[in-house]
CSV table of C-alpha atoms and ligand atoms in Angstrom, one decimal:
chain,number,residue,atom,x,y,z
A,1,MET,CA,-65.0,63.4,-13.8
A,2,LEU,CA,-64.4,61.4,-16.9
A,3,LYS,CA,-60.9,61.2,-17.7
A,4,GLU,CA,-60.6,63.2,-21.3
A,5,THR,CA,-59.6,61.2,-24.4
A,6,SER,CA,-56.1,61.6,-25.1
A,7,TYR,CA,-55.2,63.5,-28.3
A,8,LEU,CA,-54.0,61.3,-31.3
A,9,ASP,CA,-51.1,63.7,-32.7
A,10,TRP,CA,-51.5,62.5,-36.4
A,11,ASN,CA,-50.1,66.0,-37.5
A,12,ASP,CA,-46.9,65.9,-35.6
A,13,SER,CA,-48.2,69.1,-33.8
A,14,ILE,CA,-46.7,68.4,-30.4
A,15,ARG,CA,-43.2,68.2,-31.6
A,16,ILE,CA,-43.8,71.7,-33.2
A,17,LEU,CA,-45.4,73.2,-30.1
A,18,ASN,CA,-42.5,72.0,-28.0
A,19,LYS,CA,-40.1,73.7,-30.3
A,20,ALA,CA,-41.9,76.7,-30.3
A,21,TYR,CA,-42.0,76.8,-26.7
A,22,GLU,CA,-38.3,76.1,-26.4
A,23,ALA,CA,-37.6,79.3,-28.8
A,24,ASP,CA,-40.2,81.4,-26.9
A,25,LEU,CA,-42.2,81.7,-30.1
A,26,PHE,CA,-46.0,82.2,-29.9
A,27,VAL,CA,-48.1,79.7,-32.2
A,28,LEU,CA,-51.0,80.2,-34.1
A,29,ILE,CA,-53.3,77.3,-35.2
A,30,ILE,CA,-55.4,77.7,-38.4
A,31,GLY,CA,-58.2,75.2,-39.1
A,32,PRO,CA,-62.0,75.0,-39.2
A,33,LYS,CA,-63.9,74.0,-36.4
A,34,GLY,CA,-63.8,70.5,-34.8
A,35,THR,CA,-60.1,69.5,-36.2
A,36,GLY,CA,-58.9,69.1,-32.7
A,37,LYS,CA,-57.4,72.5,-32.0
A,38,THR,CA,-58.6,72.8,-28.5
A,39,SER,CA,-57.9,69.3,-27.9
A,40,LEU,CA,-54.1,69.6,-29.1
A,41,VAL,CA,-53.8,72.8,-26.7
A,42,ARG,CA,-55.1,71.1,-23.6
A,43,ASP,CA,-53.1,68.0,-24.2
A,44,PHE,CA,-49.9,69.8,-24.8
A,45,ALA,CA,-50.5,72.0,-21.5
A,46,GLU,CA,-51.2,68.7,-19.7
A,47,ASN,CA,-47.9,67.0,-21.3
A,48,LYS,CA,-45.9,70.4,-20.0
A,49,ASN,CA,-47.7,70.4,-16.6
A,50,MET,CA,-48.5,73.8,-17.3
A,51,LYS,CA,-51.7,75.7,-16.2
A,52,LEU,CA,-53.8,76.8,-19.1
A,53,GLU,CA,-55.9,80.0,-19.0
A,54,SER,CA,-58.5,80.2,-21.8
A,55,ILE,CA,-60.3,83.0,-23.4
A,56,ASN,CA,-63.0,82.1,-26.2
A,57,PHE,CA,-63.4,85.4,-28.4
A,58,SER,CA,-66.5,86.9,-29.8
A,59,LEU,CA,-67.7,90.2,-30.5
A,60,ARG,CA,-68.8,90.4,-27.1
A,61,THR,CA,-65.3,90.1,-25.6
A,62,ARG,CA,-64.1,93.3,-24.0
A,63,GLU,CA,-60.7,94.7,-23.1
A,64,SER,CA,-61.7,94.2,-19.6
A,65,HIS,CA,-61.8,90.1,-19.9
A,66,LEU,CA,-58.0,90.4,-21.0
A,67,ILE,CA,-57.2,93.1,-18.6
A,68,GLY,CA,-59.5,93.2,-15.9
A,69,THR,CA,-62.0,95.4,-14.1
A,70,LYS,CA,-62.3,97.6,-10.9
A,71,THR,CA,-64.6,96.0,-8.3
A,72,LEU,CA,-66.2,97.9,-5.1
A,73,THR,CA,-66.2,96.2,-2.2
A,74,ASP,CA,-67.0,97.6,1.2
A,75,GLY,CA,-66.1,101.0,0.0
A,76,THR,CA,-62.5,99.9,-1.1
A,77,VAL,CA,-61.6,99.7,-4.8
A,78,ASN,CA,-60.0,96.6,-5.8
A,79,PHE,CA,-58.7,95.3,-9.3
A,80,GLU,CA,-59.8,91.9,-10.7
A,81,GLU,CA,-57.2,90.9,-12.9
A,82,GLY,CA,-58.5,89.7,-16.4
A,83,LEU,CA,-56.9,86.3,-17.9
A,84,LEU,CA,-54.2,88.2,-19.9
A,85,ILE,CA,-52.7,89.7,-16.8
A,86,LYS,CA,-53.2,86.6,-14.6
A,87,SER,CA,-51.5,84.2,-17.2
A,88,MET,CA,-48.5,86.9,-17.6
A,89,LYS,CA,-48.0,86.9,-13.7
A,90,GLU,CA,-48.5,83.4,-13.4
A,91,GLY,CA,-46.2,82.5,-16.4
A,92,SER,CA,-48.7,79.9,-17.4
A,93,MET,CA,-50.0,79.2,-21.0
A,94,LEU,CA,-52.6,81.5,-22.4
A,95,TYR,CA,-55.1,80.1,-24.9
A,96,LEU,CA,-56.7,82.5,-27.1
A,97,ASP,CA,-59.3,80.6,-29.1
A,98,GLU,CA,-60.9,82.2,-32.1
A,99,ILE,CA,-58.9,85.3,-31.7
A,100,ASN,CA,-60.2,86.4,-35.2
A,101,ALA,CA,-64.0,86.8,-33.8
A,102,ALA,CA,-62.9,89.7,-31.7
A,103,GLU,CA,-63.2,93.5,-32.3
A,104,ALA,CA,-60.3,95.6,-33.3
A,105,ASP,CA,-59.9,97.5,-30.1
A,106,VAL,CA,-59.6,94.2,-28.2
A,107,LEU,CA,-57.1,92.9,-30.3
A,108,LEU,CA,-55.0,96.2,-30.1
A,109,ARG,CA,-54.7,95.7,-26.3
A,110,LEU,CA,-53.5,92.1,-26.8
A,111,ASP,CA,-50.9,93.4,-29.4
A,112,GLU,CA,-49.1,95.4,-26.7
A,113,ALA,CA,-48.6,92.4,-24.5
A,114,LEU,CA,-47.5,90.0,-27.3
A,115,ASP,CA,-44.6,92.1,-28.5
A,116,ASP,CA,-40.9,91.2,-27.7
A,117,ARG,CA,-40.9,92.9,-24.5
A,118,ARG,CA,-43.7,91.0,-23.3
A,119,GLN,CA,-45.2,93.5,-21.2
A,120,ILE,CA,-48.2,95.7,-20.9
A,121,ILE,CA,-49.2,98.8,-19.0
A,122,LEU,CA,-52.0,98.7,-16.7
A,123,LYS,CA,-53.6,102.1,-17.3
A,124,GLU,CA,-56.7,100.9,-16.0
A,125,SER,CA,-55.5,100.7,-12.5
A,126,THR,CA,-52.2,101.6,-11.0
A,127,GLY,CA,-50.4,102.5,-14.1
A,128,GLU,CA,-48.0,99.4,-13.3
A,129,THR,CA,-46.4,97.7,-15.8
A,130,VAL,CA,-46.7,94.0,-15.7
A,131,LYS,CA,-44.1,92.0,-17.2
A,132,ALA,CA,-44.6,88.5,-18.1
A,133,LYS,CA,-43.1,85.6,-15.8
A,134,GLU,CA,-40.4,83.4,-17.6
A,135,GLY,CA,-42.0,80.6,-19.3
A,136,TRP,CA,-45.1,82.5,-20.2
A,137,PHE,CA,-46.5,81.2,-23.7
A,138,VAL,CA,-49.4,81.8,-25.9
A,139,ILE,CA,-51.3,79.9,-28.5
A,140,ALA,CA,-54.2,81.4,-30.5
A,141,THR,CA,-56.6,79.7,-33.0
A,142,ILE,CA,-58.3,81.4,-36.0
A,143,ASN,CA,-60.8,79.8,-38.0
A,144,PRO,CA,-60.7,80.2,-41.9
A,145,LEU,CA,-61.9,83.4,-43.0
A,146,THR,CA,-64.7,81.4,-45.0
A,147,HIS,CA,-66.5,81.1,-41.5
A,148,SER,CA,-69.1,83.5,-40.7
A,149,GLY,CA,-68.2,86.1,-38.1
A,150,THR,CA,-64.6,85.8,-38.7
A,151,LYS,CA,-62.4,88.7,-39.7
A,152,GLU,CA,-59.2,89.1,-40.8
A,153,LEU,CA,-56.5,89.5,-38.1
A,154,PRO,CA,-54.5,92.8,-38.4
A,155,PRO,CA,-50.9,91.8,-40.2
A,156,GLN,CA,-49.0,93.2,-36.9
A,157,LEU,CA,-51.0,91.0,-34.5
A,158,LEU,CA,-50.5,88.1,-37.1
A,159,SER,CA,-46.8,88.6,-37.0
A,160,ARG,CA,-46.7,88.0,-33.0
A,161,PHE,CA,-47.4,84.5,-33.8
A,162,PRO,CA,-44.7,83.4,-36.2
A,163,VAL,CA,-45.1,79.8,-35.7
A,164,ARG,CA,-48.4,78.7,-37.6
A,165,ILE,CA,-49.7,75.1,-37.6
A,166,SER,CA,-52.6,74.5,-40.2
A,167,LEU,CA,-55.0,71.8,-39.2
A,168,GLU,CA,-57.3,70.3,-41.8
A,169,TYR,CA,-59.5,67.5,-41.3
A,170,PRO,CA,-57.5,64.2,-41.2
A,171,SER,CA,-57.5,61.3,-43.6
A,172,GLU,CA,-60.1,58.5,-43.4
A,173,ASN,CA,-57.9,56.2,-41.6
A,174,VAL,CA,-56.7,58.7,-38.9
A,175,GLU,CA,-60.3,59.9,-38.6
A,176,LEU,CA,-61.4,56.3,-37.7
A,177,GLU,CA,-58.4,56.1,-35.1
A,178,ILE,CA,-59.8,59.2,-33.6
A,179,VAL,CA,-63.5,58.1,-33.5
A,180,LYS,CA,-62.1,54.9,-32.0
A,181,ARG,CA,-60.6,56.8,-29.1
A,182,HIS,CA,-64.0,58.0,-28.2
A,183,VAL,CA,-66.1,55.0,-28.8
A,184,SER,CA,-66.2,51.6,-27.7
A,185,GLY,CA,-67.2,48.4,-29.4
A,186,ASN,CA,-66.3,47.4,-32.7
A,187,HIS,CA,-68.4,49.6,-35.3
A,188,ASP,CA,-65.5,50.1,-37.7
A,189,SER,CA,-67.3,49.7,-41.2
A,190,GLU,CA,-70.2,51.6,-40.2
A,191,ILE,CA,-67.8,54.5,-39.0
A,192,ILE,CA,-65.8,54.2,-42.3
A,193,GLN,CA,-68.9,54.9,-44.0
A,194,ALA,CA,-70.1,57.7,-41.7
A,195,ILE,CA,-66.4,59.4,-42.4
A,196,LYS,CA,-66.8,58.8,-46.2
A,197,LEU,CA,-70.2,60.6,-45.8
A,198,ALA,CA,-68.9,63.5,-43.6
A,199,ASN,CA,-66.1,63.8,-46.5
A,200,ILE,CA,-68.5,64.2,-49.1
A,201,LEU,CA,-70.5,66.9,-47.3
A,202,ARG,CA,-67.3,68.8,-46.4
A,203,GLN,CA,-66.4,68.8,-50.2
A,204,ALA,CA,-69.8,70.1,-51.2
A,205,ALA,CA,-69.4,72.7,-48.3
A,206,ALA,CA,-66.1,73.8,-49.4
A,207,VAL,CA,-67.5,74.7,-53.1
A,208,GLU,CA,-70.4,76.3,-51.6
A,209,GLU,CA,-72.8,73.5,-52.6
A,210,LEU,CA,-74.0,72.9,-49.1
A,211,PHE,CA,-74.2,75.7,-46.0
A,212,TYR,CA,-72.6,73.4,-43.5
A,213,SER,CA,-69.6,71.3,-43.1
A,214,PRO,CA,-69.7,68.7,-40.4
A,215,SER,CA,-66.5,68.0,-38.1
A,216,LEU,CA,-65.0,65.3,-36.1
A,217,ARG,CA,-67.5,66.3,-33.7
A,218,GLU,CA,-70.2,64.8,-35.7
A,219,THR,CA,-68.3,61.7,-37.0
A,220,ILE,CA,-67.7,61.0,-33.1
A,221,ALA,CA,-71.2,61.5,-32.2
A,222,PHE,CA,-72.3,59.1,-34.8
A,223,GLY,CA,-70.2,56.6,-33.2
A,224,LYS,CA,-71.6,57.3,-30.0
A,225,LEU,CA,-75.1,56.7,-31.0
A,226,LEU,CA,-74.1,53.1,-32.7
A,227,GLU,CA,-72.6,52.3,-29.5
A,228,LYS,CA,-76.1,53.0,-27.7
A,229,GLY,CA,-77.4,50.7,-30.1
A,230,MET,CA,-79.0,53.1,-32.8
A,231,SER,CA,-78.9,52.0,-36.3
A,232,SER,CA,-76.4,53.6,-38.7
A,233,LYS,CA,-78.9,54.7,-41.2
A,234,GLU,CA,-81.0,56.4,-38.0
A,235,SER,CA,-77.7,58.1,-36.7
A,236,ALA,CA,-76.6,59.4,-40.2
A,237,LYS,CA,-80.0,61.1,-40.8
A,238,ILE,CA,-79.9,62.5,-37.2
A,239,VAL,CA,-76.5,63.6,-36.7
A,240,PHE,CA,-75.7,64.4,-40.4
A,241,GLY,CA,-78.9,64.8,-42.1
A,242,ASN,CA,-81.4,66.9,-40.1
A,243,VAL,CA,-79.2,69.9,-39.6
A,244,TYR,CA,-79.8,70.9,-43.2
A,245,THR,CA,-83.6,71.4,-42.5
A,246,GLN,CA,-82.8,74.8,-41.3
A,247,TRP,CA,-81.9,76.0,-44.9
A,248,GLY,CA,-85.0,74.3,-46.3
A,249,ASN,CA,-86.2,71.3,-48.0
A,250,ILE,CA,-84.2,71.5,-51.2
A,251,GLU,CA,-80.8,71.5,-49.1
A,252,TYR,CA,-82.2,69.0,-47.0
A,253,GLN,CA,-83.1,66.6,-49.8
A,254,LYS,CA,-79.7,66.6,-51.5
A,255,VAL,CA,-78.0,65.6,-48.3
A,256,SER,CA,-81.0,62.9,-47.5
A,257,ASP,CA,-80.4,61.1,-50.9
A,258,ILE,CA,-76.7,60.9,-50.3
A,259,ILE,CA,-77.6,59.1,-47.0
A,260,THR,CA,-80.1,56.7,-48.5
A,261,SER,CA,-77.8,55.8,-51.1
A,262,MET,CA,-74.9,55.2,-48.8
A,263,PHE,CA,-77.1,53.9,-45.5
A,264,GLY,CA,-80.1,52.0,-47.5
A,265,ASN,CA,-83.7,52.9,-47.0
B,301,ADP,N1,-56.2,64.2,-32.8
B,301,ADP,C1,-57.3,64.0,-32.2
B,301,ADP,N2,-57.2,63.2,-31.0
B,301,ADP,C2,-58.5,62.7,-30.2
B,301,ADP,N3,-59.5,63.4,-30.4
B,301,ADP,C3,-60.0,64.4,-31.3
B,301,ADP,C4,-58.7,64.8,-32.1
B,301,ADP,N4,-59.1,65.5,-33.3
B,301,ADP,C5,-60.3,66.0,-32.4
B,301,ADP,N5,-60.8,65.2,-31.6
B,301,ADP,C6,-62.0,65.1,-31.1
B,301,ADP,O1,-62.9,65.8,-32.0
B,301,ADP,C7,-63.7,66.8,-31.2
B,301,ADP,C8,-63.4,68.4,-31.6
B,301,ADP,O2,-62.3,68.8,-31.2
B,301,ADP,P1,-62.0,70.1,-30.8
B,301,ADP,O3,-60.4,70.1,-30.1
B,301,ADP,O4,-62.9,70.6,-30.0
B,301,ADP,O5,-61.8,70.8,-32.1
B,301,ADP,P2,-61.8,72.6,-32.3
B,301,ADP,O6,-61.2,73.1,-31.1
B,301,ADP,O7,-60.9,72.5,-33.6
B,301,ADP,O8,-63.1,72.9,-32.6
B,301,ADP,C9,-63.3,66.6,-29.7
B,301,ADP,O9,-64.5,65.7,-29.1
B,301,ADP,C10,-62.0,66.0,-29.8
B,301,ADP,O10,-61.9,65.3,-28.6
B,302,MG,MG1,-62.3,74.7,-30.1
């Protein structure tokens, strides 16, 4: 497997995560997609040499994913632990990704484990009380409320994560440094141009002039296509332009005109 690219800590987030860990305070990371939330948490867990258990929340996430399910093998009933229980027992790091995409009942069950006692009653099986092992740590992420499918977190659950890190898109120079961690060769000027384009589209999306806001995933993909020999104009069309065709020709044309003005005909 390829070695994962190291995280560029432009936001001083690792220091904050370390302090939160030392103080036994759980962390909430707020930011739009592709701003490095998952990479930050992976990097932090790796630095701390901690096992990382991850749950990606959606409307389909059930309590059983967190708590566990009864299984029947050869006539015996077993209980297969969910990731919340598993991580509590291990004292590992639990990553709750896009927690605000989950249904309220699922969140309520989480709340039980996250309060100061750090314990949960397994009413699903033996009724035993699971107490988190020393060092158990939880980091959750939420997308801003403007994202489709996201709901407001119940305030009580929000208060379980008193350390909040807000991750926005980085500045142009920082974004260039990040893209260069993923792409080899010297394409600085074209990549800067793509970052400028991305920022124009992000700003337009922020005021709802466009339906889609490109993330760092797109600026990295643009760099990777250049690395494979594609022209910057074609890469820009493919990575940044074509996605807008799903909202029709008017939406697409707005972006296409910007691309032409920045990358030529
Ligand atoms: N600070 C950073 N340093 C290195 N790579 C980054 C950084 N921020 C974002 N990336 C890269 O951008 C892409 C999207 O990041 P990701 O962590 O998946 O974002 P999110 O979880 O916020 O959606 C990944 O390829 C990731 O490696
Ligand atoms: Mg992520």
